[in-house]
Coordinates of C-alpha atoms and ligand atoms in Angstrom, one line a residue:
M24 CA 0.0 0.0 0.0
R25 CA 1.2 3.5 -0.7
E26 CA 3.1 5.2 2.1
S27 CA 0.5 8.1 2.1
Q28 CA -2.3 5.6 2.8
P29 CA -0.9 2.9 5.1
F30 CA -4.1 2.5 7.1
V31 CA -7.1 1.6 5.0
K32 CA -10.4 3.2 6.1
Y33 CA -13.8 1.6 5.3
N34 CA -16.3 3.8 3.5
H35 CA -18.5 4.4 6.5
E36 CA -15.6 5.6 8.6
Y37 CA -15.0 8.7 6.4
E38 CA -16.4 11.9 7.7
R39 CA -16.1 13.7 4.4
K40 CA -17.1 12.1 1.1
L41 CA -17.2 13.1 -2.6
R42 CA -20.7 13.0 -4.2
V43 CA -20.1 10.7 -7.2
C44 CA -22.1 9.6 -10.3
F45 CA -21.1 6.6 -12.3
I46 CA -21.5 6.2 -16.1
G47 CA -21.4 2.5 -17.2
A48 CA -22.8 -0.6 -15.6
G49 CA -20.7 -3.2 -17.4
G50 CA -18.6 -6.2 -16.5
H51 CA -15.3 -4.7 -15.5
S52 CA -16.9 -2.0 -13.3
F53 CA -19.0 -4.6 -11.5
R54 CA -15.9 -6.7 -10.7
N55 CA -13.3 -4.1 -10.1
V56 CA -14.4 -0.5 -9.8
Y57 CA -17.7 -0.2 -7.9
P58 CA -16.3 -2.5 -5.2
T59 CA -13.4 -0.1 -4.6
F60 CA -16.0 2.3 -3.0
Q61 CA -16.1 0.1 0.1
Y62 CA -12.7 1.7 0.9
A63 CA -13.0 5.2 -0.6
P64 CA -14.5 8.5 0.6
V65 CA -17.3 8.2 -1.9
E66 CA -21.1 8.6 -1.8
L67 CA -22.4 6.9 -4.9
V68 CA -25.5 9.1 -5.6
A69 CA -26.5 7.8 -9.1
I70 CA -25.7 5.4 -11.8
C71 CA -26.3 5.8 -15.6
D72 CA -26.3 3.0 -18.2
K73 CA -28.0 2.9 -21.5
D74 CA -29.4 -0.4 -20.2
G75 CA -31.8 0.9 -17.5
E76 CA -32.4 -2.6 -16.0
R77 CA -28.7 -3.1 -15.4
A78 CA -28.3 0.4 -14.0
A79 CA -31.1 -0.5 -11.5
A80 CA -29.5 -3.8 -10.6
Y81 CA -26.1 -2.1 -10.0
A82 CA -27.8 0.6 -7.9
R83 CA -29.4 -2.1 -5.7
Q84 CA -26.1 -3.9 -5.5
F85 CA -23.8 -0.9 -4.8
G86 CA -26.2 1.4 -2.9
A87 CA -26.9 4.2 -5.4
A88 CA -30.1 6.2 -4.8
R89 CA -31.1 6.9 -8.4
T90 CA -30.5 5.6 -11.9
Y91 CA -30.6 7.2 -15.4
T92 CA -30.3 6.1 -19.0
N93 CA -29.0 9.5 -20.2
H94 CA -25.7 10.8 -18.7
I95 CA -26.4 14.5 -19.4
D96 CA -29.7 14.2 -17.4
M97 CA -27.8 12.6 -14.5
L98 CA -24.9 15.0 -14.4
E99 CA -27.2 18.1 -14.6
K100 CA -29.7 16.9 -12.1
E101 CA -27.2 15.4 -9.6
Q102 CA -24.4 17.9 -10.0
P103 CA -21.8 15.5 -8.5
D104 CA -18.3 16.4 -7.5
A105 CA -16.9 13.7 -9.8
A106 CA -18.0 11.3 -12.5
F107 CA -16.6 7.8 -12.8
I108 CA -16.8 6.6 -16.4
V109 CA -16.3 2.9 -17.3
T110 CA -17.7 2.4 -20.8
A111 CA -16.4 0.8 -24.0
Y112 CA -16.0 1.6 -27.7
H113 CA -18.1 3.2 -30.5
P114 CA -18.6 1.1 -33.6
D115 CA -15.8 3.0 -35.4
G116 CA -13.3 2.1 -32.7
T117 CA -13.2 5.5 -30.9
V118 CA -13.5 5.5 -27.2
Q119 CA -16.9 6.2 -25.6
A120 CA -15.4 7.6 -22.4
T121 CA -13.6 10.5 -24.2
G122 CA -16.7 12.3 -25.2
L123 CA -18.4 11.5 -21.9
A124 CA -15.5 13.0 -20.0
L125 CA -15.7 16.2 -22.1
D126 CA -19.5 16.4 -21.2
A127 CA -18.6 16.1 -17.5
L128 CA -15.8 18.7 -17.7
A129 CA -18.1 21.1 -19.5
R130 CA -20.4 20.9 -16.5
G131 CA -17.7 21.5 -14.0
I132 CA -17.3 17.9 -12.8
H133 CA -14.0 16.1 -12.1
V134 CA -13.5 12.8 -14.1
W135 CA -12.1 9.4 -13.2
M136 CA -12.2 7.2 -16.3
E137 CA -11.0 3.8 -17.2
K138 CA -8.3 3.4 -19.8
P139 CA -8.1 4.0 -22.7
T140 CA -8.4 7.8 -22.3
A141 CA -8.8 8.3 -26.0
A142 CA -7.9 6.8 -29.4
S143 CA -5.6 9.6 -30.5
V144 CA -3.1 12.3 -29.4
A145 CA -5.4 15.0 -30.6
E146 CA -8.3 13.8 -28.4
V147 CA -6.0 13.7 -25.3
K148 CA -5.0 17.2 -26.1
E149 CA -8.7 18.2 -26.3
L150 CA -9.2 16.7 -22.9
Q151 CA -6.2 18.6 -21.6
A152 CA -7.6 21.9 -22.9
A153 CA -11.1 21.1 -21.5
S154 CA -9.5 20.2 -18.1
A155 CA -7.5 23.4 -18.1
S156 CA -10.4 25.7 -19.0
S157 CA -12.8 24.1 -16.5
G158 CA -10.3 23.7 -13.7
K159 CA -11.4 20.1 -13.2
Y160 CA -9.2 17.0 -13.2
V161 CA -9.2 14.0 -15.5
M162 CA -7.6 10.9 -14.2
T163 CA -7.3 7.6 -16.0
G164 CA -7.3 4.3 -14.2
L165 CA -3.7 3.4 -15.0
K166 CA -3.8 0.6 -12.5
K167 CA -0.4 -0.8 -13.1
V168 CA 1.3 2.2 -11.6
F169 CA -0.7 1.7 -8.5
F170 CA 0.4 -2.0 -8.1
P171 CA 2.2 -2.1 -4.7
A172 CA 4.9 -4.1 -6.5
I173 CA 5.4 -1.5 -9.2
E174 CA 5.3 1.4 -6.7
K175 CA 8.0 -0.5 -4.8
A176 CA 10.2 -0.8 -7.9
K177 CA 9.8 3.0 -8.4
E178 CA 10.7 3.7 -4.8
L179 CA 13.8 1.4 -4.9
S180 CA 15.0 2.8 -8.2
G181 CA 14.7 6.3 -6.8
A182 CA 17.2 5.6 -4.0
P183 CA 20.7 7.0 -4.4
E184 CA 22.2 3.5 -3.9
F185 CA 20.3 2.2 -7.0
G186 CA 22.0 4.8 -9.3
R187 CA 20.3 6.2 -12.4
P188 CA 17.7 3.9 -14.0
S189 CA 19.6 2.9 -17.1
S190 CA 17.7 0.1 -18.8
I191 CA 14.4 -1.7 -18.5
Y192 CA 12.7 -4.8 -19.8
V193 CA 8.9 -5.1 -19.8
R194 CA 7.0 -8.1 -21.0
Y195 CA 3.3 -8.0 -21.8
P196 CA 1.3 -10.5 -24.0
Q197 CA -0.4 -8.4 -26.7
P198 CA -0.7 -9.1 -30.4
M199 CA -0.4 -6.3 -33.0
P200 CA -2.2 -6.6 -36.3
P201 CA -0.2 -6.3 -39.6
F202 CA 0.7 -2.8 -40.7
E203 CA -1.9 -2.7 -43.5
E204 CA -4.7 -3.2 -40.9
R205 CA -3.4 -0.8 -38.2
Q206 CA -4.8 2.5 -39.7
D207 CA -8.4 1.4 -39.0
L208 CA -9.2 1.9 -35.3
R209 CA -11.6 -1.1 -35.5
N210 CA -8.7 -3.4 -36.1
V211 CA -6.6 -2.1 -33.2
T212 CA -9.1 -2.0 -30.4
S213 CA -7.3 -4.7 -28.5
L214 CA -3.9 -3.0 -28.9
L215 CA -5.4 0.4 -27.8
D216 CA -7.2 -1.3 -24.9
H217 CA -4.0 -3.0 -23.6
I218 CA -1.0 -0.8 -24.6
Y219 CA -2.1 1.4 -21.7
H220 CA -0.8 -1.2 -19.3
P221 CA 2.9 -1.7 -20.2
A222 CA 3.2 1.9 -21.6
A223 CA 1.9 3.3 -18.2
V224 CA 4.6 1.3 -16.4
L225 CA 7.4 2.4 -18.8
H226 CA 6.4 6.0 -18.5
Y227 CA 6.1 5.9 -14.7
L228 CA 9.5 4.3 -14.2
M229 CA 11.5 5.8 -17.0
G230 CA 9.8 9.0 -18.1
P231 CA 9.0 10.1 -21.7
I232 CA 10.1 8.0 -24.7
E233 CA 12.4 9.8 -27.3
S234 CA 12.3 7.1 -30.0
I235 CA 11.5 3.5 -30.7
Y236 CA 12.5 0.8 -33.2
F237 CA 10.1 -2.1 -33.4
D238 CA 9.7 -5.4 -35.3
R239 CA 6.8 -7.9 -35.4
E240 CA 6.4 -11.6 -36.1
P241 CA 3.5 -12.7 -38.3
H242 CA 2.6 -16.0 -36.5
N243 CA 1.0 -14.5 -33.4
G244 CA 1.5 -10.8 -34.0
G245 CA 4.1 -10.6 -31.2
S246 CA 6.6 -7.8 -31.3
V247 CA 9.8 -6.4 -29.8
T248 CA 10.3 -2.7 -29.3
S249 CA 13.6 -1.2 -28.6
I250 CA 13.2 2.1 -26.7
R251 CA 15.4 5.1 -26.1
F252 CA 14.1 7.3 -23.3
A253 CA 14.6 11.1 -23.1
S254 CA 16.7 10.4 -20.0
G255 CA 19.2 8.6 -22.1
A256 CA 18.1 5.2 -20.7
V257 CA 17.1 2.3 -23.0
G258 CA 14.5 -0.3 -22.8
T259 CA 12.7 -3.2 -24.4
L260 CA 8.9 -3.8 -24.6
H261 CA 8.4 -7.5 -25.4
M262 CA 4.8 -8.1 -26.5
T263 CA 4.6 -11.8 -26.0
A264 CA 1.6 -12.7 -28.1
G265 CA 1.6 -16.5 -28.3
I266 CA 2.3 -17.4 -24.7
S267 CA 0.4 -20.2 -23.0
G268 CA -2.9 -19.5 -21.2
S269 CA -1.3 -21.0 -18.2
S270 CA 1.6 -18.5 -18.1
P271 CA 1.9 -15.5 -15.9
L272 CA 1.5 -12.5 -18.2
E273 CA 4.1 -10.0 -17.0
R274 CA 7.7 -9.6 -16.0
L275 CA 9.8 -6.4 -15.5
E276 CA 13.4 -5.8 -14.8
L277 CA 14.8 -2.4 -14.1
V278 CA 18.6 -1.9 -14.0
G279 CA 20.4 1.0 -12.3
E280 CA 24.1 1.3 -11.7
G281 CA 25.2 -1.7 -9.7
A282 CA 21.7 -2.7 -8.6
N283 CA 18.5 -4.1 -10.3
V284 CA 14.9 -4.9 -9.4
V285 CA 12.7 -7.6 -10.8
V286 CA 8.9 -7.7 -10.6
D287 CA 7.4 -11.1 -11.5
N288 CA 3.7 -11.7 -12.2
G289 CA 2.8 -8.3 -10.8
V290 CA 3.3 -9.3 -7.2
K291 CA 6.8 -10.7 -6.5
V292 CA 9.5 -8.1 -6.1
T293 CA 13.2 -9.0 -5.9
Y294 CA 15.7 -6.3 -5.2
H295 CA 19.3 -7.1 -6.0
R296 CA 21.0 -4.6 -3.8
P297 CA 24.5 -3.3 -4.6
A298 CA 26.8 -6.3 -3.9
S299 CA 30.3 -7.4 -4.9
R300 CA 30.4 -10.5 -7.1
P301 CA 32.3 -13.3 -5.3
A302 CA 35.9 -13.5 -6.7
Y303 CA 35.8 -15.2 -10.1
G304 CA 37.3 -18.8 -10.2
R305 CA 38.1 -18.8 -6.5
S306 CA 34.7 -18.5 -4.7
A307 CA 33.3 -21.6 -3.1
S308 CA 30.0 -20.0 -2.2
Y309 CA 27.5 -17.7 -4.1
L310 CA 26.1 -16.5 -0.8
V311 CA 27.0 -12.8 -0.5
P312 CA 27.1 -11.2 2.9
D313 CA 23.7 -10.7 4.5
E314 CA 23.9 -6.9 4.3
E315 CA 24.3 -7.2 0.5
A316 CA 21.9 -10.1 -0.1
P317 CA 18.9 -9.7 -2.4
L318 CA 15.6 -8.7 -0.8
T319 CA 12.4 -10.4 -1.9
W320 CA 8.8 -9.6 -1.2
E321 CA 5.8 -11.7 -2.1
P322 CA 2.3 -11.9 -0.6
E323 CA 1.1 -14.7 1.6
F324 CA -2.3 -16.0 0.5
S325 CA -3.5 -17.3 3.8
L326 CA -5.0 -14.5 5.7
G327 CA -8.2 -12.6 5.0
Q328 CA -6.2 -9.4 4.5
L329 CA -7.0 -6.5 2.2
Y330 CA -3.7 -6.9 0.5
N331 CA -4.8 -10.4 -0.7
K332 CA -7.7 -8.9 -2.7
N333 CA -7.0 -8.1 -6.3
L334 CA -8.8 -4.9 -5.6
F335 CA -5.6 -3.9 -3.7
Y336 CA -2.7 -5.8 -5.3
L337 CA -3.9 -4.9 -8.8
G338 CA -4.1 -1.2 -7.8
Y339 CA -7.8 -0.6 -8.1
V340 CA -8.5 0.7 -4.6
P341 CA -5.2 2.7 -4.5
E342 CA -5.9 4.5 -7.8
V343 CA -9.4 5.5 -6.7
L344 CA -8.1 6.7 -3.3
Y345 CA -5.5 8.7 -5.1
F346 CA -8.1 10.4 -7.3
C347 CA -10.3 11.2 -4.3
E348 CA -7.3 12.7 -2.4
C349 CA -6.4 14.8 -5.5
V350 CA -10.0 16.2 -5.7
M351 CA -10.3 16.7 -2.0
N352 CA -6.9 18.4 -1.6
G353 CA -7.1 20.4 -4.9
T354 CA -4.0 18.9 -6.3
P355 CA -4.0 17.7 -9.9
P356 CA -3.3 14.0 -10.4
V357 CA 0.2 13.1 -11.7
K358 CA -0.2 9.4 -11.7
G359 CA -2.9 8.6 -14.3
G360 CA -3.0 12.2 -15.3
L361 CA -3.4 13.5 -18.8
D362 CA 0.3 14.0 -19.4
A363 CA 0.8 10.3 -18.9
S364 CA -2.1 9.5 -21.2
L365 CA -0.6 11.8 -23.9
E366 CA 2.7 9.8 -23.9
I367 CA 0.8 6.5 -24.1
A368 CA -1.3 7.9 -27.0
K369 CA 2.0 8.9 -28.8
L370 CA 3.3 5.4 -28.6
F371 CA 0.0 3.9 -29.8
E372 CA 0.0 6.3 -32.8
A373 CA 3.6 5.4 -33.5
Y374 CA 2.7 1.7 -33.9
C375 CA -0.4 2.5 -36.0
A376 CA 1.3 4.9 -38.4
H377 CA 4.6 3.1 -39.1
P378 CA 5.4 -0.3 -40.6
D379 CA 7.2 -3.0 -38.7
G380 CA 11.0 -2.4 -38.9
S381 CA 10.7 1.4 -38.5
R382 CA 12.6 3.7 -36.2
V383 CA 10.1 6.3 -35.0
I384 CA 10.8 9.6 -33.2
V385 CA 8.1 9.8 -30.5
N386 CA 9.4 13.0 -28.8
P387 CA 12.1 14.9 -30.7
A388 CA 15.2 15.4 -28.6
G389 CA 15.1 18.8 -26.9
G390 CA 11.5 19.3 -28.1
Ligands
NAD416 N1 -8.1 -1.8 -15.9 C1 -8.5 -3.0 -16.1 O1 -8.1 -3.9 -15.4 C2 -9.6 -3.2 -17.1 C3 -10.1 -4.5 -17.3 C4 -11.2 -4.7 -18.2 C5 -11.7 -3.6 -18.8 N2 -11.2 -2.4 -18.6 C6 -11.8 -1.2 -19.3 O2 -13.1 -1.0 -18.8 C7 -13.9 -0.5 -19.8 C8 -15.2 -1.3 -19.8 O3 -15.0 -2.6 -20.1 P1 -16.2 -3.7 -19.9 O4 -15.7 -5.0 -20.4 O5 -16.8 -3.6 -18.6 O6 -17.3 -3.1 -21.0 P2 -18.8 -3.4 -21.0 O7 -19.2 -3.3 -22.5 O8 -19.2 -4.6 -20.2 O9 -19.5 -2.2 -20.3 C9 -19.6 -0.9 -20.8 C10 -21.0 -0.3 -20.3 O10 -21.0 1.0 -20.6 C11 -22.4 1.3 -21.0 N3 -22.4 2.6 -21.8 C12 -21.7 2.8 -23.0 N4 -22.0 4.1 -23.4 C13 -22.8 4.6 -22.4 C14 -23.4 5.9 -22.3 N5 -23.2 6.9 -23.2 N6 -24.2 6.1 -21.2 C15 -24.4 5.2 -20.3 N7 -23.8 3.9 -20.4 C16 -23.0 3.7 -21.4 C17 -22.8 0.1 -21.8 O11 -24.2 0.0 -21.9 C18 -22.2 -1.0 -20.9 O12 -23.1 -1.5 -19.9 C19 -13.1 -0.5 -21.1 O13 -12.6 0.8 -21.3 C20 -12.0 -1.4 -20.8 O14 -10.8 -1.1 -21.4 C21 -10.2 -2.2 -17.8

């Protein structure tokens, strides 16, 4: 759990709550977003879905007083502090939540939305402009940067003993369609939907990307992207389409100067602290002194603890708490903020607009 929120309060224990409306009563929100409100300073006043029966069922389940089938009606009648938006895609492949977020901002309402924020750089910039002119925040649920394991990797890599983050490897199973198909948004819904996950982690840990070179295999649509970050660091995004359904999805390794941290399967963190390698050819033991030994964290799955719920170790409650804190304290969100979404949108457009085997400048040096 984040240092700023070590003690988790239950909803009924909060004295001050945000009045919140929710747009979308679909599968993901049922499993992973509405349930976060058990632990957040949120009063869920109303739910809107185009399917009125589902909106009513969700209102009964999660304790909302009213339901709507038109989001404008809901936002104007309820005048909430914030709108949560968890919707899907228009038939042309654009993102439903983008326009809904603009509608909320135009009415002076803060927005928390699921990824993807938008299907293009231009639309993220439109959201940035609307956020600036309304003075209201937009935060996207970039859950990966709220995983306790990823937050730990960030904390460790920021310590002086780690040195500068110099290279990174991120693995994520995601196919990419052939280049000829990538200009039509309807063909890249899955890529847009999921690129937010590894790209959010890369941006959080390494900062903006300067350029990429990528290649793709035709059997599964897997790809390897070689990345140069604006910081001078380098990285690899291995999109491992074709892995087994029994395999963990993700792995990350971040290297500093004489230290490295590995995150396996989103939960296991191994920190290889600065240590001297035992003398080559003459060392009988690989066991370095205790004070230099690697540190490992992994959850126990025995106790009925909050940290054993995916709502916590997959970052869902922490990201919602962060948004609530930002709104209540009047501080714009950095994690999940529109600047992060803009960088992710640039990477997505780079893949769509360039054939495999291209080197693409994502952010011109010094620009
Ligand atoms: N972060 C994660 O772990 C994660 C996991 C799964 C899905 N997601 C994201 O969650 C979102 C939703 O996915 P899902 O599988 O639940 O989709 P879904 O299709 O099950 O649900 C979307 C709901 O939005 C409603 N809706 C659409 N437009 C609306 C409007 N204008 N007004 C009111 N209701 C409207 C639909 O009627 C539907 O009930 C997607 O953006 C997806 O990328 C995130």
